[in-house]
Tab-separated table of C-alpha atoms in Angstrom:
chain	number	residue	atom	x	y	z
A	1	MET	CA	83.363	-37.618	-110.953
A	2	LEU	CA	86.301	-37.641	-108.842
A	3	GLY	CA	89.612	-38.961	-110.210
A	4	VAL	CA	93.076	-39.904	-109.052
A	5	LEU	CA	96.446	-38.858	-110.011
A	6	ALA	CA	97.945	-41.974	-111.502
A	7	LEU	CA	101.593	-42.027	-112.328
A	8	GLY	CA	101.761	-45.170	-114.249
A	9	LEU	CA	104.849	-47.297	-114.543
A	10	VAL	CA	104.620	-50.658	-116.253
A	11	ALA	CA	106.992	-53.342	-115.160
A	12	CYS	CA	107.538	-56.896	-116.167
A	13	LYS	CA	105.954	-59.722	-114.176
A	14	GLY	CA	108.651	-60.916	-111.852
A	15	GLY	CA	110.959	-57.904	-111.097
A	16	ALA	CA	111.126	-54.220	-110.695
A	17	GLY	CA	113.085	-53.894	-113.845
A	18	GLY	CA	110.076	-53.239	-116.024
A	19	ASN	CA	108.337	-54.951	-118.872
A	20	ALA	CA	111.162	-55.619	-121.534
A	21	ASN	CA	108.446	-56.977	-124.281
A	22	ALA	CA	106.233	-53.945	-124.758
A	23	ALA	CA	104.503	-53.775	-127.986
A	24	GLY	CA	105.935	-52.028	-130.978
A	25	GLY	CA	105.115	-49.288	-133.535
A	26	ASP	CA	105.657	-45.536	-134.159
A	27	LYS	CA	104.823	-42.768	-131.787
A	28	LYS	CA	101.239	-42.905	-133.239
A	29	ALA	CA	100.971	-46.600	-133.727
A	30	SER	CA	99.848	-47.535	-137.230
A	31	ALA	CA	97.343	-50.288	-136.664
A	32	PRO	CA	94.446	-52.073	-138.395
A	33	PRO	CA	90.966	-50.488	-137.968
A	34	ALA	CA	89.588	-51.323	-134.555
A	35	ASP	CA	86.719	-53.890	-134.586
A	36	VAL	CA	84.344	-52.846	-132.090
A	37	THR	CA	81.107	-54.600	-133.475
A	38	SER	CA	82.164	-58.169	-134.023
A	39	ALA	CA	81.490	-60.917	-131.236
A	40	PRO	CA	84.524	-61.828	-129.290
A	41	THR	CA	86.413	-64.886	-130.634
A	42	GLY	CA	87.798	-67.800	-128.527
A	43	ALA	CA	87.501	-68.753	-125.095
A	44	PRO	CA	87.054	-66.186	-122.285
A	45	ILE	CA	90.377	-64.713	-121.104
A	46	VAL	CA	90.915	-64.008	-117.321
A	47	ALA	CA	92.625	-60.622	-117.111
A	48	GLU	CA	96.058	-60.412	-115.455
A	49	LEU	CA	95.799	-57.729	-112.781
A	50	THR	CA	99.119	-56.225	-111.370
A	51	ALA	CA	99.950	-54.095	-108.353
A	52	PRO	CA	101.821	-50.954	-108.784
A	53	PRO	CA	104.376	-50.169	-110.107
A	54	PHE	CA	104.031	-53.238	-112.462
A	55	VAL	CA	101.645	-53.729	-115.423
A	56	PRO	CA	100.483	-56.771	-117.409
A	57	ALA	CA	102.413	-57.681	-120.527
A	58	PRO	CA	101.257	-56.195	-123.693
A	59	ILE	CA	98.443	-57.728	-125.574
A	60	MET	CA	99.446	-59.676	-128.595
A	61	ARG	CA	95.992	-60.622	-129.796
A	62	ASP	CA	94.734	-59.588	-133.298
A	63	LYS	CA	91.029	-59.940	-132.575
A	64	PRO	CA	88.739	-58.908	-129.841
A	65	ALA	CA	88.133	-61.228	-126.979
A	66	LYS	CA	85.794	-61.655	-124.116
A	67	VAL	CA	87.969	-60.728	-121.015
A	68	VAL	CA	87.003	-61.360	-117.432
A	69	VAL	CA	88.218	-58.996	-114.666
A	70	LYS	CA	87.807	-59.858	-111.053
A	71	LEU	CA	88.709	-56.897	-108.602
A	72	GLU	CA	88.386	-57.253	-104.941
A	73	VAL	CA	87.813	-54.229	-102.687
A	74	LYS	CA	89.573	-54.423	-99.285
A	75	GLU	CA	89.718	-51.948	-96.439
A	76	LEU	CA	93.287	-51.984	-94.960
A	77	GLU	CA	95.316	-50.264	-92.405
A	78	LEU	CA	98.673	-49.629	-94.031
A	79	PRO	CA	101.719	-47.231	-93.734
A	80	ILE	CA	101.451	-43.778	-95.443
A	81	SER	CA	104.703	-42.413	-94.111
A	82	ASP	CA	107.474	-43.704	-91.560
A	83	GLY	CA	105.554	-44.359	-88.259
A	84	VAL	CA	102.269	-43.223	-89.739
A	85	ARG	CA	99.481	-45.466	-90.528
A	86	TYR	CA	96.225	-44.900	-92.344
A	87	THR	CA	93.021	-46.965	-93.199
A	88	PHE	CA	93.016	-47.157	-97.021
A	89	TRP	CA	90.041	-48.392	-98.986
A	90	THR	CA	91.656	-50.255	-101.805
A	91	PHE	CA	90.919	-51.984	-105.254
A	92	GLY	CA	92.955	-55.118	-105.034
A	93	GLY	CA	94.854	-54.444	-101.726
A	94	THR	CA	97.031	-51.653	-102.917
A	95	VAL	CA	96.851	-47.969	-103.751
A	96	PRO	CA	96.606	-47.245	-106.631
A	97	GLY	CA	94.387	-50.339	-107.483
A	98	SER	CA	95.365	-53.148	-109.727
A	99	PHE	CA	96.487	-52.164	-113.312
A	100	ILE	CA	93.969	-53.480	-115.941
A	101	ARG	CA	95.064	-54.007	-119.580
A	102	VAL	CA	92.618	-54.712	-122.418
A	103	ARG	CA	92.363	-54.338	-126.135
A	104	GLN	CA	89.977	-51.939	-128.066
A	105	GLY	CA	86.916	-53.996	-129.032
A	106	ASP	CA	87.295	-56.450	-126.201
A	107	VAL	CA	84.010	-57.349	-124.329
A	108	VAL	CA	84.795	-57.089	-120.488
A	109	GLU	CA	82.964	-59.077	-117.943
A	110	PHE	CA	83.699	-57.260	-114.833
A	111	HIS	CA	83.250	-58.742	-111.289
A	112	LEU	CA	83.565	-56.422	-108.181
A	113	GLN	CA	83.996	-58.376	-105.004
A	114	ASN	CA	83.528	-56.485	-101.670
A	115	HIS	CA	85.374	-58.353	-98.885
A	116	PRO	CA	83.393	-59.509	-96.018
A	117	SER	CA	85.485	-57.525	-93.587
A	118	SER	CA	84.715	-54.229	-95.295
A	119	LYS	CA	82.567	-51.694	-93.294
A	120	MET	CA	81.350	-49.779	-96.281
A	121	PRO	CA	79.516	-50.620	-99.626
A	122	HIS	CA	81.557	-49.712	-102.797
A	123	ASN	CA	81.310	-49.629	-106.556
A	124	ILE	CA	83.467	-48.617	-109.586
A	125	ASP	CA	83.358	-45.908	-112.130
A	126	LEU	CA	85.695	-46.761	-115.215
A	127	HIS	CA	86.459	-43.732	-117.293
A	128	ALA	CA	86.874	-46.253	-120.134
A	129	VAL	CA	83.223	-47.380	-119.926
A	130	THR	CA	80.710	-45.773	-122.450
A	131	GLY	CA	77.462	-45.662	-120.548
A	132	PRO	CA	75.773	-43.741	-117.445
A	133	GLY	CA	77.987	-43.745	-114.512
A	134	GLY	CA	80.826	-45.672	-116.117
A	135	GLY	CA	79.614	-48.766	-114.364
A	136	ALA	CA	78.868	-47.307	-111.061
A	137	ALA	CA	75.244	-47.961	-110.814
A	138	SER	CA	75.619	-51.606	-111.948
A	139	SER	CA	78.473	-52.336	-109.484
A	140	PHE	CA	77.118	-51.111	-106.177
A	141	THR	CA	78.327	-53.829	-103.874
A	142	ALA	CA	77.776	-54.429	-100.087
A	143	PRO	CA	80.252	-56.079	-97.990
A	144	GLY	CA	80.478	-59.823	-98.518
A	145	HIS	CA	78.756	-59.594	-102.023
A	146	GLU	CA	79.901	-59.610	-105.766
A	147	SER	CA	78.393	-57.651	-108.528
A	148	GLN	CA	78.815	-58.277	-112.318
A	149	PHE	CA	78.398	-56.211	-115.450
A	150	SER	CA	79.733	-56.042	-118.960
A	151	PHE	CA	80.999	-53.339	-121.291
A	152	ARG	CA	82.733	-53.099	-124.467
A	153	ALA	CA	86.044	-51.197	-124.683
A	154	LEU	CA	85.143	-48.829	-127.600
A	155	ASN	CA	87.910	-46.162	-127.093
A	156	PRO	CA	91.679	-46.677	-127.006
A	157	GLY	CA	93.659	-44.842	-124.302
A	158	LEU	CA	94.734	-44.806	-120.657
A	159	TYR	CA	91.817	-44.112	-118.236
A	160	VAL	CA	91.243	-43.580	-114.497
A	161	TYR	CA	88.699	-45.728	-112.591
A	162	HIS	CA	87.640	-44.912	-109.113
A	163	CYS	CA	84.908	-45.589	-106.368
A	164	ALA	CA	81.776	-43.420	-106.896
A	165	THR	CA	79.799	-44.412	-103.759
A	166	ALA	CA	78.430	-41.678	-101.659
A	167	PRO	CA	80.413	-39.699	-100.159
A	168	VAL	CA	82.560	-39.872	-103.411
A	169	PRO	CA	85.199	-37.702	-102.419
A	170	MET	CA	85.855	-39.562	-99.142
A	171	HIS	CA	86.119	-42.906	-101.028
A	172	VAL	CA	88.531	-41.629	-103.535
A	173	ALA	CA	90.656	-39.654	-100.877
A	174	ASN	CA	90.944	-42.986	-99.006
A	175	GLY	CA	92.773	-44.505	-102.142
A	176	MET	CA	90.078	-45.969	-104.335
A	177	TYR	CA	91.489	-45.345	-107.864
A	178	GLY	CA	93.508	-47.039	-110.499
A	179	LEU	CA	94.234	-47.063	-114.209
A	180	ILE	CA	92.800	-49.120	-117.086
A	181	LEU	CA	94.567	-49.128	-120.372
A	182	VAL	CA	92.705	-49.963	-123.557
A	183	GLU	CA	95.256	-50.780	-126.231
A	184	PRO	CA	94.618	-49.851	-129.993
A	185	PRO	CA	94.817	-52.744	-132.430
A	186	GLY	CA	98.435	-53.317	-133.136
A	187	GLY	CA	99.478	-52.235	-129.576
A	188	LEU	CA	101.543	-49.195	-128.431
A	189	PRO	CA	105.041	-48.216	-129.862
A	190	LYS	CA	107.702	-50.443	-128.505
A	191	VAL	CA	109.621	-49.548	-125.304
A	192	ASP	CA	111.891	-51.501	-123.036
A	193	ARG	CA	110.283	-50.720	-119.657
A	194	GLU	CA	106.813	-49.846	-118.604
A	195	TYR	CA	105.824	-48.709	-115.218
A	196	TYR	CA	102.580	-47.807	-113.464
A	197	VAL	CA	102.488	-44.782	-110.932
A	198	MET	CA	99.579	-42.725	-109.591
A	199	GLN	CA	99.571	-39.489	-107.480
A	200	GLY	CA	96.926	-38.938	-104.866
A	201	ASP	CA	96.168	-36.405	-102.089
A	202	PHE	CA	95.367	-37.587	-98.571
A	203	TYR	CA	93.853	-35.648	-95.531
A	204	THR	CA	94.699	-36.740	-92.034
A	205	VAL	CA	93.640	-35.337	-88.694
A	206	GLY	CA	97.364	-35.210	-87.613
A	207	LYS	CA	100.076	-33.153	-89.295
A	208	TYR	CA	102.345	-34.259	-91.838
A	209	ARG	CA	104.380	-37.105	-90.370
A	210	GLU	CA	102.671	-37.041	-87.028
A	211	LYS	CA	103.054	-40.645	-85.682
A	212	GLY	CA	100.303	-43.279	-85.116
A	213	LEU	CA	97.203	-44.253	-86.840
A	214	GLN	CA	95.727	-41.149	-88.425
A	215	PRO	CA	91.966	-40.789	-89.065
A	216	PHE	CA	90.541	-39.103	-92.292
A	217	ASP	CA	89.854	-35.336	-91.908
A	218	MET	CA	86.714	-34.413	-93.922
A	219	GLN	CA	87.102	-30.729	-93.375
A	220	LYS	CA	90.664	-30.757	-94.849
A	221	GLY	CA	89.450	-32.470	-97.814
A	222	ILE	CA	86.569	-29.970	-98.316
A	223	ASP	CA	89.034	-27.105	-97.874
A	224	GLU	CA	91.605	-28.904	-100.250
A	225	HIS	CA	94.354	-28.721	-97.727
A	226	PRO	CA	96.135	-32.138	-98.163
A	227	THR	CA	98.330	-33.369	-95.479
A	228	TYR	CA	100.129	-35.704	-97.957
A	229	ILE	CA	100.497	-35.742	-101.721
A	230	VAL	CA	102.229	-38.843	-102.617
A	231	PHE	CA	103.060	-41.420	-105.416
A	232	ASN	CA	101.547	-44.925	-105.275
A	233	GLY	CA	99.812	-44.427	-101.862
A	234	SER	CA	102.645	-43.697	-99.474
A	235	GLU	CA	105.783	-41.459	-98.870
A	236	GLY	CA	108.685	-43.456	-100.001
A	237	ALA	CA	106.725	-45.984	-102.178
A	238	LEU	CA	109.203	-45.360	-105.141
A	239	VAL	CA	112.475	-44.589	-103.292
A	240	GLY	CA	115.401	-46.581	-102.055
A	241	ASP	CA	115.193	-50.290	-102.748
A	242	LYS	CA	111.636	-49.786	-104.115
A	243	ALA	CA	112.860	-47.399	-106.853
A	244	LEU	CA	112.139	-47.961	-110.398
A	245	THR	CA	114.975	-49.413	-112.504
A	246	ALA	CA	116.334	-49.200	-116.004
A	247	LYS	CA	119.656	-49.541	-117.920
A	248	VAL	CA	121.346	-46.849	-120.072
A	249	GLY	CA	119.973	-46.812	-123.649
A	250	GLU	CA	116.614	-48.047	-122.745
A	251	LYS	CA	113.228	-46.458	-123.515
A	252	VAL	CA	111.003	-46.124	-120.518
A	253	ARG	CA	107.317	-45.653	-120.545
A	254	ILE	CA	105.406	-44.375	-117.483
A	255	TYR	CA	101.470	-44.644	-117.337
A	256	PHE	CA	100.785	-41.817	-115.055
A	257	GLY	CA	97.480	-40.893	-113.670
A	258	VAL	CA	95.994	-38.677	-110.921
A	259	GLY	CA	93.206	-39.923	-108.651
A	260	GLY	CA	92.933	-36.785	-106.585
A	261	PRO	CA	90.304	-36.223	-105.156
A	262	ASN	CA	91.490	-32.570	-105.468
A	263	ILE	CA	94.965	-31.884	-106.637
A	264	ALA	CA	96.293	-31.975	-110.138
A	265	SER	CA	99.846	-32.840	-110.723
A	266	ASN	CA	102.766	-31.171	-112.642
A	267	PHE	CA	104.651	-34.342	-113.505
A	268	HIS	CA	108.461	-34.035	-114.051
A	269	VAL	CA	111.349	-36.379	-114.097
A	270	ILE	CA	114.434	-34.460	-112.932
A	271	GLY	CA	117.281	-34.880	-115.474
A	272	GLU	CA	114.928	-36.168	-118.354
A	273	ILE	CA	113.000	-34.749	-121.292
A	274	PHE	CA	109.938	-36.742	-122.404
A	275	ASP	CA	110.438	-37.919	-125.920
A	276	HIS	CA	106.638	-38.435	-126.302
A	277	VAL	CA	103.710	-37.221	-124.191
A	278	TYR	CA	100.228	-38.798	-124.887
A	279	PHE	CA	98.296	-35.775	-123.224
A	280	GLU	CA	95.332	-37.016	-121.216
A	281	GLY	CA	95.790	-40.423	-122.030
A	282	GLY	CA	94.895	-40.149	-125.540
A	283	THR	CA	96.253	-41.327	-128.908
A	284	ASN	CA	98.319	-38.237	-130.256
A	285	ALA	CA	101.721	-37.462	-128.888
A	286	GLN	CA	103.568	-34.186	-128.330
A	287	GLU	CA	107.349	-34.360	-128.567
A	288	GLN	CA	110.217	-32.911	-126.323
A	289	VAL	CA	108.236	-32.032	-123.180
A	290	GLN	CA	109.837	-31.157	-119.920
A	291	THR	CA	106.863	-31.157	-117.482
A	292	THR	CA	103.196	-32.167	-118.108
A	293	MET	CA	100.058	-31.361	-116.149
A	294	VAL	CA	97.675	-34.013	-115.313
A	295	PRO	CA	94.175	-33.269	-113.862
A	296	ALA	CA	92.472	-35.070	-110.989
A	297	GLY	CA	90.669	-37.854	-112.706
A	298	GLY	CA	93.008	-37.803	-115.646
A	299	SER	CA	96.108	-39.513	-116.946
A	300	THR	CA	99.108	-39.250	-119.542
A	301	ILE	CA	101.548	-41.643	-120.957
A	302	VAL	CA	105.182	-40.605	-121.183
A	303	ASP	CA	108.048	-42.047	-123.002
A	304	PHE	CA	111.785	-41.152	-122.671
A	305	THR	CA	115.192	-42.636	-123.290
A	306	VAL	CA	117.724	-42.790	-120.418
A	307	ASN	CA	121.131	-41.898	-121.852
A	308	VAL	CA	123.435	-41.717	-118.776
A	309	PRO	CA	123.397	-43.744	-115.320
A	310	GLY	CA	122.290	-42.239	-112.117
A	311	THR	CA	119.176	-41.670	-110.144
A	312	TYR	CA	116.512	-39.664	-111.571
A	313	ILE	CA	113.943	-38.047	-109.394
A	314	LEU	CA	110.089	-38.140	-110.170
A	315	VAL	CA	108.265	-35.063	-108.621
A	316	ASP	CA	105.208	-33.109	-108.715
A	317	HIS	CA	106.909	-29.879	-109.776
A	318	ALA	CA	104.671	-27.769	-107.560
A	319	LEU	CA	107.695	-28.273	-105.244
A	320	PHE	CA	106.288	-27.966	-101.681
A	321	ARG	CA	104.379	-31.018	-102.620
A	322	ALA	CA	107.531	-32.863	-103.242
A	323	PHE	CA	109.703	-31.548	-100.486
A	324	ASN	CA	107.033	-31.126	-97.848
A	325	LYS	CA	104.159	-33.498	-98.566
A	326	GLY	CA	105.859	-36.592	-100.153
A	327	ALA	CA	105.401	-36.468	-103.876
A	328	VAL	CA	108.912	-37.904	-104.689
A	329	GLY	CA	110.110	-41.008	-106.456
A	330	MET	CA	113.191	-42.537	-107.984
A	331	LEU	CA	114.274	-44.138	-111.269
A	332	LYS	CA	117.778	-45.849	-110.877
A	333	VAL	CA	119.555	-46.254	-114.148
A	334	GLU	CA	122.783	-48.482	-114.308
A	335	GLY	CA	125.168	-48.472	-117.123
A	336	ALA	CA	128.078	-46.968	-118.844
A	337	GLU	CA	128.839	-43.357	-118.326
A	338	ASP	CA	128.760	-40.785	-121.267
A	339	LYS	CA	130.689	-37.892	-120.038
A	340	VAL	CA	129.847	-35.903	-123.193
A	341	VAL	CA	126.095	-36.168	-122.510
A	342	TYR	CA	126.529	-35.447	-118.717
A	343	SER	CA	129.510	-35.304	-116.602
A	344	GLY	CA	127.836	-35.788	-113.216
A	345	LYS	CA	126.785	-39.104	-111.542
A	346	GLU	CA	124.189	-38.093	-108.640
A	347	VAL	CA	121.295	-35.796	-108.119
A	348	ASP	CA	121.532	-33.153	-105.503
A	349	SER	CA	120.318	-34.579	-102.248
A	350	VAL	CA	118.096	-31.690	-101.619
A	351	TYR	CA	115.616	-33.153	-103.864
A	352	LEU	CA	115.719	-36.400	-102.069
A	353	SER	CA	114.809	-35.159	-98.632
A	354	ASP	CA	115.457	-37.733	-95.924
A	355	LYS	CA	114.552	-40.348	-98.295
A	356	ALA	CA	117.955	-40.220	-100.097
A	357	ASP	CA	119.331	-42.804	-97.682
A	358	PRO	CA	117.419	-46.201	-97.743
A	359	GLY	CA	118.333	-46.516	-94.054
A	360	ALA	CA	117.012	-43.016	-93.060
A	361	GLY	CA	113.436	-43.927	-92.554
A	362	ALA	CA	114.510	-46.988	-90.340
A	363	ALA	CA	116.637	-44.680	-88.104
A	364	VAL	CA	113.664	-42.234	-87.757
A	365	ALA	CA	111.174	-44.881	-87.182
A	366	THR	CA	113.299	-46.649	-84.642
A	367	ALA	CA	113.780	-43.436	-82.590
A	368	SER	CA	110.066	-42.794	-82.814
A	369	ALA	CA	109.202	-46.216	-81.442
A	370	ALA	CA	111.835	-46.093	-78.613
A	371	ALA	CA	110.347	-42.503	-77.682
A	372	GLU	CA	106.974	-43.833	-77.379
A	373	ALA	CA	108.190	-46.638	-75.125
A	374	GLY	CA	110.244	-44.145	-73.064
A	375	LYS	CA	113.468	-45.720	-73.894
A	376	LEU	CA	114.934	-43.299	-76.438
A	377	THR	CA	118.763	-42.974	-76.400
A	378	VAL	CA	120.982	-40.119	-77.344
A	379	GLU	CA	122.494	-42.570	-79.817
A	380	GLN	CA	119.149	-43.253	-81.367
A	381	GLN	CA	118.388	-39.586	-81.612
A	382	VAL	CA	121.636	-38.744	-83.182
A	383	ALA	CA	120.967	-41.579	-85.876
A	384	ALA	CA	117.581	-40.158	-86.643
A	385	GLY	CA	118.703	-36.611	-86.662
A	386	LYS	CA	121.493	-37.370	-89.040
A	387	ALA	CA	119.031	-38.765	-91.498
A	388	LEU	CA	116.517	-35.841	-91.079
A	389	TYR	CA	119.621	-33.253	-91.218
A	390	ALA	CA	120.666	-34.582	-94.615
A	391	GLY	CA	117.323	-34.054	-96.227
A	392	THR	CA	116.259	-30.842	-94.421
A	393	CYS	CA	119.308	-28.745	-93.365
A	394	SER	CA	122.279	-29.827	-95.419
A	395	ALA	CA	121.433	-27.778	-98.445
A	396	CYS	CA	122.119	-24.601	-96.729
A	397	HIS	CA	124.152	-25.464	-93.578
A	398	GLN	CA	126.148	-28.090	-95.764
A	399	ALA	CA	126.666	-31.744	-94.939
A	400	ASP	CA	129.599	-31.061	-92.809
A	401	GLY	CA	127.941	-28.272	-90.916
A	402	LYS	CA	130.377	-25.690	-92.165
A	403	GLY	CA	127.784	-23.382	-93.738
A	404	LEU	CA	128.060	-21.086	-96.786
A	405	PRO	CA	129.311	-17.414	-96.111
A	406	PRO	CA	127.808	-14.926	-96.169
A	407	ASN	CA	124.292	-16.247	-95.843
A	408	PHE	CA	124.391	-19.562	-93.920
A	409	PRO	CA	126.152	-19.693	-90.785
A	410	PRO	CA	128.259	-22.896	-89.636
A	411	LEU	CA	126.780	-25.143	-87.110
A	412	ALA	CA	130.002	-27.135	-86.715
A	413	ALA	CA	132.155	-25.960	-83.727
A	414	SER	CA	129.784	-23.128	-83.354
A	415	ASP	CA	130.339	-20.581	-80.648
A	416	TYR	CA	126.752	-19.390	-81.298
A	417	VAL	CA	125.444	-22.867	-80.719
A	418	ALA	CA	127.598	-23.223	-77.558
A	419	ALA	CA	126.445	-19.819	-75.991
A	420	THR	CA	122.849	-19.665	-76.945
A	421	PRO	CA	120.369	-21.378	-74.646
A	422	THR	CA	118.582	-24.461	-75.979
A	423	PRO	CA	115.053	-23.002	-76.021
A	424	ILE	CA	116.223	-20.224	-78.203
A	425	LEU	CA	117.654	-22.412	-80.670
A	426	VAL	CA	114.641	-24.552	-80.749
A	427	GLY	CA	112.666	-21.375	-81.397
A	428	HIS	CA	115.051	-20.655	-84.395
A	429	VAL	CA	114.076	-24.023	-85.908
A	430	LEU	CA	110.338	-23.607	-85.211
A	431	ASN	CA	109.969	-19.762	-86.311
A	432	GLY	CA	113.036	-19.248	-88.497
A	433	LEU	CA	115.506	-16.534	-88.205
A	434	THR	CA	116.058	-13.453	-90.295
A	435	GLY	CA	118.781	-10.873	-90.121
A	436	PRO	CA	122.389	-10.542	-89.085
A	437	VAL	CA	123.993	-13.050	-86.773
A	438	LYS	CA	127.769	-13.280	-85.705
A	439	VAL	CA	129.127	-16.832	-85.541
A	440	ASN	CA	132.932	-17.609	-84.764
A	441	GLY	CA	133.642	-13.911	-85.394
A	442	VAL	CA	132.050	-13.715	-88.687
A	443	ASP	CA	128.935	-11.814	-89.651
A	444	TYR	CA	126.051	-13.585	-91.543
A	445	ASN	CA	122.963	-12.220	-92.933
A	446	GLY	CA	120.451	-14.699	-94.370
A	447	VAL	CA	116.919	-16.209	-93.925
A	448	MET	CA	116.203	-19.510	-92.353
A	449	PRO	CA	112.452	-20.387	-93.044
A	450	PRO	CA	110.371	-21.696	-90.222
A	451	MET	CA	110.345	-25.426	-89.746
A	452	SER	CA	107.131	-25.549	-87.727
A	453	HIS	CA	105.644	-28.219	-90.051
A	454	MET	CA	108.082	-30.647	-88.559
A	455	THR	CA	107.112	-32.840	-85.639
A	456	ASP	CA	108.530	-32.229	-81.987
A	457	ASP	CA	110.326	-35.598	-82.283
A	458	ASP	CA	112.123	-34.531	-85.624
A	459	ILE	CA	113.135	-31.285	-84.483
A	460	ALA	CA	114.659	-32.579	-81.144
A	461	ASN	CA	116.377	-35.346	-83.031
A	462	ILE	CA	118.009	-33.054	-85.505
A	463	LEU	CA	119.124	-30.639	-82.802
A	464	THR	CA	120.417	-33.692	-80.695
A	465	PHE	CA	122.559	-34.685	-83.791
A	466	VAL	CA	124.023	-31.178	-84.083
A	467	PHE	CA	124.720	-30.669	-80.477
A	468	ASN	CA	126.527	-34.070	-80.098
A	469	THR	CA	128.456	-34.145	-83.507
A	470	MET	CA	130.380	-31.545	-85.666
A	471	ASP	CA	132.640	-30.742	-82.639
A	472	ASN	CA	129.750	-29.431	-80.470
A	473	LYS	CA	129.046	-30.671	-76.965
A	474	LYS	CA	125.556	-29.417	-75.676
A	475	GLY	CA	123.588	-32.432	-74.529
A	476	ALA	CA	120.228	-33.723	-75.853
A	477	VAL	CA	116.884	-32.147	-76.858
A	478	SER	CA	113.652	-33.922	-75.942
A	479	ARG	CA	110.371	-33.706	-77.673
A	480	GLU	CA	109.128	-31.978	-74.472
A	481	ASP	CA	111.643	-29.441	-74.862
A	482	VAL	CA	110.321	-28.499	-78.395
A	483	ALA	CA	106.611	-28.805	-77.301
A	484	LYS	CA	107.352	-26.280	-74.590
A	485	VAL	CA	108.653	-23.842	-76.889
A	486	ARG	CA	106.235	-24.518	-79.632
A	487	ALA	CA	103.363	-23.729	-77.153
A	488	THR	CA	104.983	-20.476	-75.830
A	489	THR	CA	106.450	-18.906	-78.921
A	490	PRO	CA	104.160	-16.939	-81.284
A	491	ARG	CA	104.227	-18.154	-84.888
A	492	PRO	CA	102.764	-16.330	-87.877
A	493	PRO	CA	99.405	-17.689	-89.288
A	494	GLY	CA	99.834	-20.468	-91.691
A	495	ALA	CA	103.399	-21.378	-90.430
A	496	GLY	CA	102.481	-25.032	-89.851
A	497	HIS	CA	100.995	-27.692	-92.023
């Protein structure tokens, strides 16, 4: 069975602030024995399903019930990155699918509805189901049809669900996964905020951030070479005004899962230590954990207290995935500072890439659209280049372009930039530059890595920004300029995505 990386953050109904009424208890909840044999009591309950990063409210019932879950499959064209669209197959219209919350001992009546506009049959394998296929054989559903089956939630924990229709890896790779939480009697230990996040890997024909509608690439999936590795279905799904939120002193819980289909996660929140980690979505917790591994098709529950304000960055700590494939999110914490605990306020922007500025994506998208229409201006290139420079170049060359001797030469008021032909400078960005170079009379000796994974548009916009700001006057660079150099300059194997 293929699973999905689910980073689960539970939030309250009605705001990104999280669920402030989560159930109480100790790190291992002391609870009455689970009743998994008695008939459900009371009228059937229609389950509340929530889109990520939100989760339904904790269950306060003290007895098992019959719970009706209705989940609709939709095949939708949605953004996966700025200016990049992808045809997702979804449970509930989102990636990951709707969060499901039930109680141990509940009898779940599950309805799977496949929208008439779908082109494929689908089903569902819930890892919380005890029975062959986890419900897959009982839920095979053609477009325009609805299937129904029932199961009893025997085991508490956090479980992945996913489509298991052939070809299974393709269905999962298109976003068909989610989380179901089976609460123990008495609920989970009390926290102030709960969130739902999942990680998944996606395989497109085009390179990372190549614009337009991108088809699925089966061979990349077979080779396990993802174009994107993201939280909640798209690059930037948890940044800027879509970031998770909390207040100083609050305890935050993240329900985290990995759908895959291939790539496990090394989940880490920069600037935090997990108080408790319920490994693999189970009921026993480890304490004081920095980074936790979650397999494809697996999950975890992490709790931590936020002590100081600022922006905390969620990453897959296999860091190329964060910096170069999209596995980045944010938790923004407001409240009083505590200089004894931590004297700083902000995370270094190198971890935020060009998503650090909520307006960065808009500037890049505007320039891309103008380029496609043949109406791109230098001003639009400079705005897009500024956003891209902040996330890609500023760590070494610095935000003001003055560099860091003796390794990183200045770009501001640079005699090297002024005297070097544009195609050679484009080649430096595409293929890197190693060894000594003299700039403004000073010798520098460092290593600039190749940036050939970047699109022609992005490289052109960054260079146009540098050429027209920082006391430089060198004109504009077009995507055609970059494409010509890319086509004629040798690059080492594997230099691109």
